[in-house]
Structures are given as C-alpha cells and as structure tokens.
mmCIF file of C-alpha atoms in Angstrom:
data_model
loop_
_atom_site.group_PDB
_atom_site.id
_atom_site.type_symbol
_atom_site.label_atom_id
_atom_site.label_comp_id
_atom_site.label_asym_id
_atom_site.label_seq_id
_atom_site.Cartn_x
_atom_site.Cartn_y
_atom_site.Cartn_z
ATOM 1 C CA MET A 1 15.248 16.422 -50.497
ATOM 2 C CA ALA A 2 17.649 18.572 -48.485
ATOM 3 C CA ASN A 3 14.844 19.537 -46.106
ATOM 4 C CA LEU A 4 13.927 15.875 -45.566
ATOM 5 C CA VAL A 5 17.530 14.932 -44.745
ATOM 6 C CA THR A 6 17.830 17.928 -42.407
ATOM 7 C CA ASN A 7 14.619 16.999 -40.594
ATOM 8 C CA ILE A 8 15.674 13.355 -40.224
ATOM 9 C CA ASN A 9 19.051 14.414 -38.820
ATOM 10 C CA ARG A 10 17.307 16.744 -36.353
ATOM 11 C CA ALA A 11 14.981 13.953 -35.233
ATOM 12 C CA ILE A 12 17.917 11.584 -34.708
ATOM 13 C CA ALA A 13 19.752 14.245 -32.693
ATOM 14 C CA ASP A 14 16.618 14.856 -30.596
ATOM 15 C CA PHE A 15 16.213 11.148 -29.824
ATOM 16 C CA ASP A 16 19.909 10.892 -28.930
ATOM 17 C CA SER A 17 19.473 13.823 -26.538
ATOM 18 C CA ILE A 18 16.447 12.165 -24.923
ATOM 19 C CA LYS A 19 18.328 8.883 -24.617
ATOM 20 C CA THR A 20 21.277 10.645 -22.957
ATOM 21 C CA ALA A 21 18.982 12.492 -20.550
ATOM 22 C CA ILE A 22 17.206 9.273 -19.541
ATOM 23 C CA GLU A 23 20.465 7.408 -18.977
ATOM 24 C CA LYS A 24 21.814 10.284 -16.854
ATOM 25 C CA LYS A 25 18.905 9.553 -14.509
ATOM 26 C CA GLY A 26 20.179 5.995 -14.047
ATOM 27 C CA VAL A 27 17.761 4.182 -16.364
ATOM 28 C CA THR A 28 19.350 2.046 -19.071
ATOM 29 C CA VAL A 29 18.006 2.666 -22.568
ATOM 30 C CA GLY A 30 20.468 0.582 -24.556
ATOM 31 C CA ASN A 31 19.117 -0.267 -28.000
ATOM 32 C CA ALA A 32 15.462 0.119 -27.026
ATOM 33 C CA PRO A 33 13.349 1.530 -29.854
ATOM 34 C CA THR A 34 12.227 5.131 -29.521
ATOM 35 C CA SER A 35 8.664 3.870 -29.037
ATOM 36 C CA GLU A 36 9.824 2.580 -25.614
ATOM 37 C CA TYR A 37 11.242 5.930 -24.458
ATOM 38 C CA GLY A 38 7.972 6.811 -22.715
ATOM 39 C CA ASN A 39 8.273 3.689 -20.565
ATOM 40 C CA LYS A 40 11.893 4.547 -19.798
ATOM 41 C CA ILE A 41 10.845 8.020 -18.644
ATOM 42 C CA ALA A 42 8.204 6.390 -16.429
ATOM 43 C CA GLU A 43 10.977 4.319 -14.840
ATOM 44 C CA ILE A 44 12.739 7.548 -13.870
ATOM 45 C CA GLN A 45 9.588 8.782 -12.162
ATOM 46 C CA THR A 46 9.133 5.539 -10.255
ATOM 47 C CA GLY A 47 12.745 5.027 -9.247
ATOM 48 C CA GLY A 48 13.240 2.105 -11.598
ATOM 49 C CA GLN A 49 10.235 0.058 -10.523
ATOM 50 C CA GLU A 50 8.566 -1.612 -13.451
ATOM 51 C CA ILE A 51 5.180 0.041 -13.858
ATOM 52 C CA TYR A 52 2.762 -0.948 -16.598
ATOM 53 C CA PHE A 53 0.585 1.573 -18.384
ATOM 54 C CA ASN A 54 -2.556 1.070 -20.428
ATOM 55 C CA SER A 55 -3.243 2.816 -23.715
ATOM 56 C CA GLY A 56 -4.687 5.796 -21.850
ATOM 57 C CA GLY A 57 -1.437 6.346 -19.978
ATOM 58 C CA GLN A 58 -2.760 5.054 -16.656
ATOM 59 C CA CYS A 59 -0.705 2.648 -14.636
ATOM 60 C CA TYR A 60 -2.561 -0.477 -13.659
ATOM 61 C CA ILE A 61 -0.301 -1.954 -11.013
ATOM 62 C CA LYS A 62 -2.440 -2.965 -8.025
ATOM 63 C CA ASP A 63 -0.044 -3.138 -5.077
ATOM 64 C CA LEU A 64 2.433 -0.293 -5.302
ATOM 65 C CA THR A 65 5.663 -0.253 -3.315
ATOM 66 C CA PHE A 66 8.842 1.605 -4.190
ATOM 67 C CA PRO A 67 12.468 0.563 -4.522
ATOM 68 C CA ALA A 68 14.652 1.455 -1.540
ATOM 69 C CA ASN A 69 16.457 4.207 -3.483
ATOM 70 C CA VAL A 70 13.305 6.265 -4.022
ATOM 71 C CA THR A 71 13.266 9.329 -1.729
ATOM 72 C CA SER A 72 10.414 11.362 -3.223
ATOM 73 C CA ILE A 73 7.274 10.834 -5.264
ATOM 74 C CA GLY A 74 6.734 13.359 -8.032
ATOM 75 C CA ASN A 75 3.748 15.525 -8.903
ATOM 76 C CA ARG A 76 0.819 13.769 -10.649
ATOM 77 C CA VAL A 77 2.904 10.610 -11.213
ATOM 78 C CA TYR A 78 0.109 8.175 -10.316
ATOM 79 C CA SER A 79 -2.944 10.361 -10.877
ATOM 80 C CA LYS A 80 -5.993 8.349 -12.012
ATOM 81 C CA CYS A 81 -4.180 5.016 -11.671
ATOM 82 C CA ASN A 82 -5.719 1.712 -10.636
ATOM 83 C CA ILE A 83 -3.659 1.227 -7.481
ATOM 84 C CA VAL A 84 -5.431 -0.704 -4.737
ATOM 85 C CA SER A 85 -2.733 -0.888 -2.048
ATOM 86 C CA LEU A 86 0.006 1.693 -1.515
ATOM 87 C CA THR A 87 3.109 1.440 0.679
ATOM 88 C CA ILE A 88 5.259 4.539 1.101
ATOM 89 C CA HIS A 89 8.359 3.156 2.790
ATOM 90 C CA ASN A 90 10.795 4.679 5.246
ATOM 91 C CA GLY A 91 13.243 6.845 3.309
ATOM 92 C CA ILE A 92 10.674 8.663 1.189
ATOM 93 C CA THR A 93 10.489 12.244 2.444
ATOM 94 C CA SER A 94 7.966 13.930 0.158
ATOM 95 C CA ILE A 95 4.879 13.216 -1.897
ATOM 96 C CA GLY A 96 4.116 15.644 -4.722
ATOM 97 C CA TYR A 97 0.851 17.392 -5.401
ATOM 98 C CA ASN A 98 -1.836 15.292 -7.123
ATOM 99 C CA ALA A 99 0.536 12.318 -6.838
ATOM 100 C CA PHE A 100 -2.332 9.848 -6.297
ATOM 101 C CA ASN A 101 -5.193 12.135 -7.219
ATOM 102 C CA VAL A 102 -8.374 10.335 -8.367
ATOM 103 C CA CYS A 103 -7.052 6.844 -7.662
ATOM 104 C CA SER A 104 -10.596 5.613 -7.215
ATOM 105 C CA ASN A 105 -9.615 1.981 -6.538
ATOM 106 C CA LEU A 106 -7.187 2.846 -3.751
ATOM 107 C CA ILE A 107 -8.266 1.112 -0.527
ATOM 108 C CA SER A 108 -5.239 0.976 1.773
ATOM 109 C CA VAL A 109 -2.322 3.352 2.368
ATOM 110 C CA TYR A 110 0.755 3.047 4.570
ATOM 111 C CA ILE A 111 2.924 6.151 5.093
ATOM 112 C CA ALA A 112 6.279 5.918 6.871
ATOM 113 C CA ASN A 113 7.325 8.590 9.344
ATOM 114 C CA SER A 114 10.182 9.712 7.081
ATOM 115 C CA VAL A 115 7.582 11.601 5.018
ATOM 116 C CA THR A 116 7.680 15.252 6.061
ATOM 117 C CA SER A 117 5.583 16.890 3.333
ATOM 118 C CA VAL A 118 2.590 15.959 1.227
ATOM 119 C CA GLY A 119 1.524 18.151 -1.693
ATOM 120 C CA ALA A 120 -1.942 19.539 -2.256
ATOM 121 C CA GLN A 121 -4.535 16.948 -3.241
ATOM 122 C CA ALA A 122 -1.964 14.168 -3.218
ATOM 123 C CA PHE A 123 -4.880 11.910 -2.248
ATOM 124 C CA GLY A 124 -7.588 14.125 -3.687
ATOM 125 C CA PHE A 125 -10.811 12.360 -4.687
ATOM 126 C CA CYS A 126 -9.527 8.995 -3.419
ATOM 127 C CA LYS A 127 -13.000 8.216 -2.113
ATOM 128 C CA ASN A 128 -12.617 4.504 -1.438
ATOM 129 C CA ILE A 129 -9.709 4.496 1.005
ATOM 130 C CA GLU A 130 -10.701 2.445 4.042
ATOM 131 C CA SER A 131 -7.329 2.005 5.752
ATOM 132 C CA ILE A 132 -4.645 4.615 6.336
ATOM 133 C CA ILE A 133 -1.747 3.615 8.557
ATOM 134 C CA LEU A 134 0.626 6.364 9.636
ATOM 135 C CA GLU A 135 3.889 5.136 11.106
ATOM 136 C CA LYS A 136 4.392 6.150 14.741
ATOM 137 C CA ASP A 137 5.809 9.644 15.315
ATOM 138 C CA ILE A 138 4.968 10.924 11.850
ATOM 139 C CA ASP A 139 5.585 14.678 11.625
ATOM 140 C CA CYS A 140 4.308 15.836 8.277
ATOM 141 C CA THR A 141 2.721 18.892 6.667
ATOM 142 C CA GLY A 142 -0.080 18.566 4.138
ATOM 143 C CA LEU A 143 -1.736 15.358 5.374
ATOM 144 C CA ASN A 144 -5.206 15.637 3.847
ATOM 145 C CA PHE A 145 -7.620 12.723 3.681
ATOM 146 C CA SER A 146 -10.861 14.698 3.532
ATOM 147 C CA TRP A 147 -12.016 12.858 0.409
ATOM 148 C CA SER A 148 -11.549 9.455 2.053
ATOM 149 C CA THR A 149 -14.929 9.352 3.746
ATOM 150 C CA LYS A 150 -14.956 5.569 4.301
ATOM 151 C CA LEU A 151 -12.454 5.772 7.164
ATOM 152 C CA SER A 152 -13.657 4.268 10.431
ATOM 153 C CA ALA A 153 -13.325 6.006 13.789
ATOM 154 C CA ASP A 154 -10.864 3.307 14.904
ATOM 155 C CA THR A 155 -8.670 3.926 11.844
ATOM 156 C CA MET A 156 -8.634 7.664 12.478
ATOM 157 C CA VAL A 157 -7.897 7.269 16.196
ATOM 158 C CA ALA A 158 -4.898 5.118 15.273
ATOM 159 C CA MET A 159 -3.788 7.919 12.934
ATOM 160 C CA LEU A 160 -4.111 10.491 15.720
ATOM 161 C CA GLU A 161 -2.144 8.275 18.075
ATOM 162 C CA ALA A 162 0.647 7.948 15.481
ATOM 163 C CA LEU A 163 1.210 11.719 15.228
ATOM 164 C CA LYS A 164 4.444 13.021 16.682
ATOM 165 C CA ASP A 165 4.121 15.130 19.812
ATOM 166 C CA ASN A 166 4.795 18.694 18.623
ATOM 167 C CA THR A 167 4.366 20.319 22.018
ATOM 168 C CA GLY A 168 6.567 23.395 22.130
ATOM 169 C CA THR A 169 6.999 23.546 18.350
ATOM 170 C CA THR A 170 4.914 24.802 15.445
ATOM 171 C CA ALA A 171 1.529 23.093 15.189
ATOM 172 C CA LYS A 172 0.753 21.009 12.125
ATOM 173 C CA THR A 173 -2.615 20.100 10.643
ATOM 174 C CA LEU A 174 -4.153 16.754 9.795
ATOM 175 C CA THR A 175 -7.135 17.314 7.516
ATOM 176 C CA LEU A 176 -9.843 14.669 7.786
ATOM 177 C CA GLY A 177 -12.832 16.662 6.523
ATOM 178 C CA SER A 178 -16.212 17.271 8.112
ATOM 179 C CA ILE A 179 -17.672 13.837 7.292
ATOM 180 C CA ASN A 180 -14.795 12.042 9.012
ATOM 181 C CA LEU A 181 -14.652 14.479 11.921
ATOM 182 C CA ALA A 182 -18.311 13.770 12.658
ATOM 183 C CA LYS A 183 -17.328 10.147 13.411
ATOM 184 C CA LEU A 184 -14.934 11.206 16.183
ATOM 185 C CA THR A 185 -15.696 12.288 19.704
ATOM 186 C CA ALA A 186 -14.235 15.425 21.231
ATOM 187 C CA GLU A 187 -12.070 13.207 23.443
ATOM 188 C CA GLN A 188 -10.665 11.374 20.415
ATOM 189 C CA ILE A 189 -9.830 14.641 18.632
ATOM 190 C CA GLN A 190 -8.144 15.781 21.832
ATOM 191 C CA ILE A 191 -5.515 13.071 21.275
ATOM 192 C CA ALA A 192 -4.136 15.228 18.435
ATOM 193 C CA THR A 193 -4.756 18.550 20.176
ATOM 194 C CA ASN A 194 -2.702 17.387 23.150
ATOM 195 C CA LYS A 195 0.228 16.901 20.751
ATOM 196 C CA ASN A 196 -0.133 20.408 19.267
ATOM 197 C CA TRP A 197 -1.845 19.207 16.088
ATOM 198 C CA ASN A 198 -4.867 20.805 14.492
ATOM 199 C CA VAL A 199 -7.507 18.448 13.132
ATOM 200 C CA ALA A 200 -9.598 19.986 10.398
#
C-alpha cells in the first residue's frame, strides 16, 4: 500500500510540474484534466493558436496562419499535417527543420521577408505545392523547394525577383531542384545570379 501511495504522490507531483512548465510558456492550464495537457503543449508550439489534432497526432487545420506574437516555428511541429494553405507572416524569423515535412496536401505558401533561416527539409516531400510567394527583398538561408515539382516557371520567376540583392555580400542559395530548374531559361536564372544568389 505504501508503494501505491508513493507512486500516486509522484504522479501528482509530475503533473504539477508539467502544468507549471506549460503555464510558464504563457498557456493557461487552469483546471484542465491531465488528458488535455498534450493539447496545451501543442498551443505552446503554435504560439497559442488553436490547432486540432486527429488520433494519429496530425493536425488537420487547412489554412494555417500564426498569431502576431509568434517569431519562430519549431522543428517538426507540423510534419505530416493536412495543411493546404500556409502563411508565414512578417515577424517570424526562422522555420525549424522538418517543420512542414511531408505535408502532402500543402498547395500554397507565403513567406514574409522577416524569415532569415529555414531548416533542412522544412518543406521536404511537399510534392503538391503549386504557389510559393516570397515577400520582396527576402534574404534567407536554407530556402529549398526541390520537392515541389509542380511550380510553374512564372511562379519561380516571381520568387527570383523577390530575392534581396546581395551584391557585395555573401551569396545565398535558393534550391529549386533539377526538375524545376529545367523549366527556367538561362536568362530567368540570371535574375538571381545578378543579385549574388545561387540557384541549385
């Protein structure tokens, strides 16, 4: 009996510690049952936006935007989710690795020019993206859309035109992949080269 009481007290202390940690991140737990703690942790990762998850742990929100207070998107946060439209607003500076990896329903993406770094495979295996809009003067490392082979030449030219002119500074790389590059002319690729960008 003593062991049972000890174990129950440990479990209560553990849940209290988790509750305290969640609330320190600015998410109110209140009297929510412990079965809701997973959702509360998800709120931390999404900056307080209400995101719904299915039984497999995948979020199924379709049009994803972020609250104004969100400044970064964590690693693997939305991997394998059913997002269709994604808006990364001005104020977000980084996107973690695998953040949107294998979001096979993702069709359109908007990335503000406040984003300065994108982690490896952040958009890995997102094969159905048709529209990527980069805000004018974007200056970002890690932009890789090589899996998004449905991009049109016009869409990619608009991306190249949006890149910040890095003449006189360190060159950055925009990775489009061989399938996408084959859709562009040498003159179109030169748009990026003239701004000291590599297109791979």
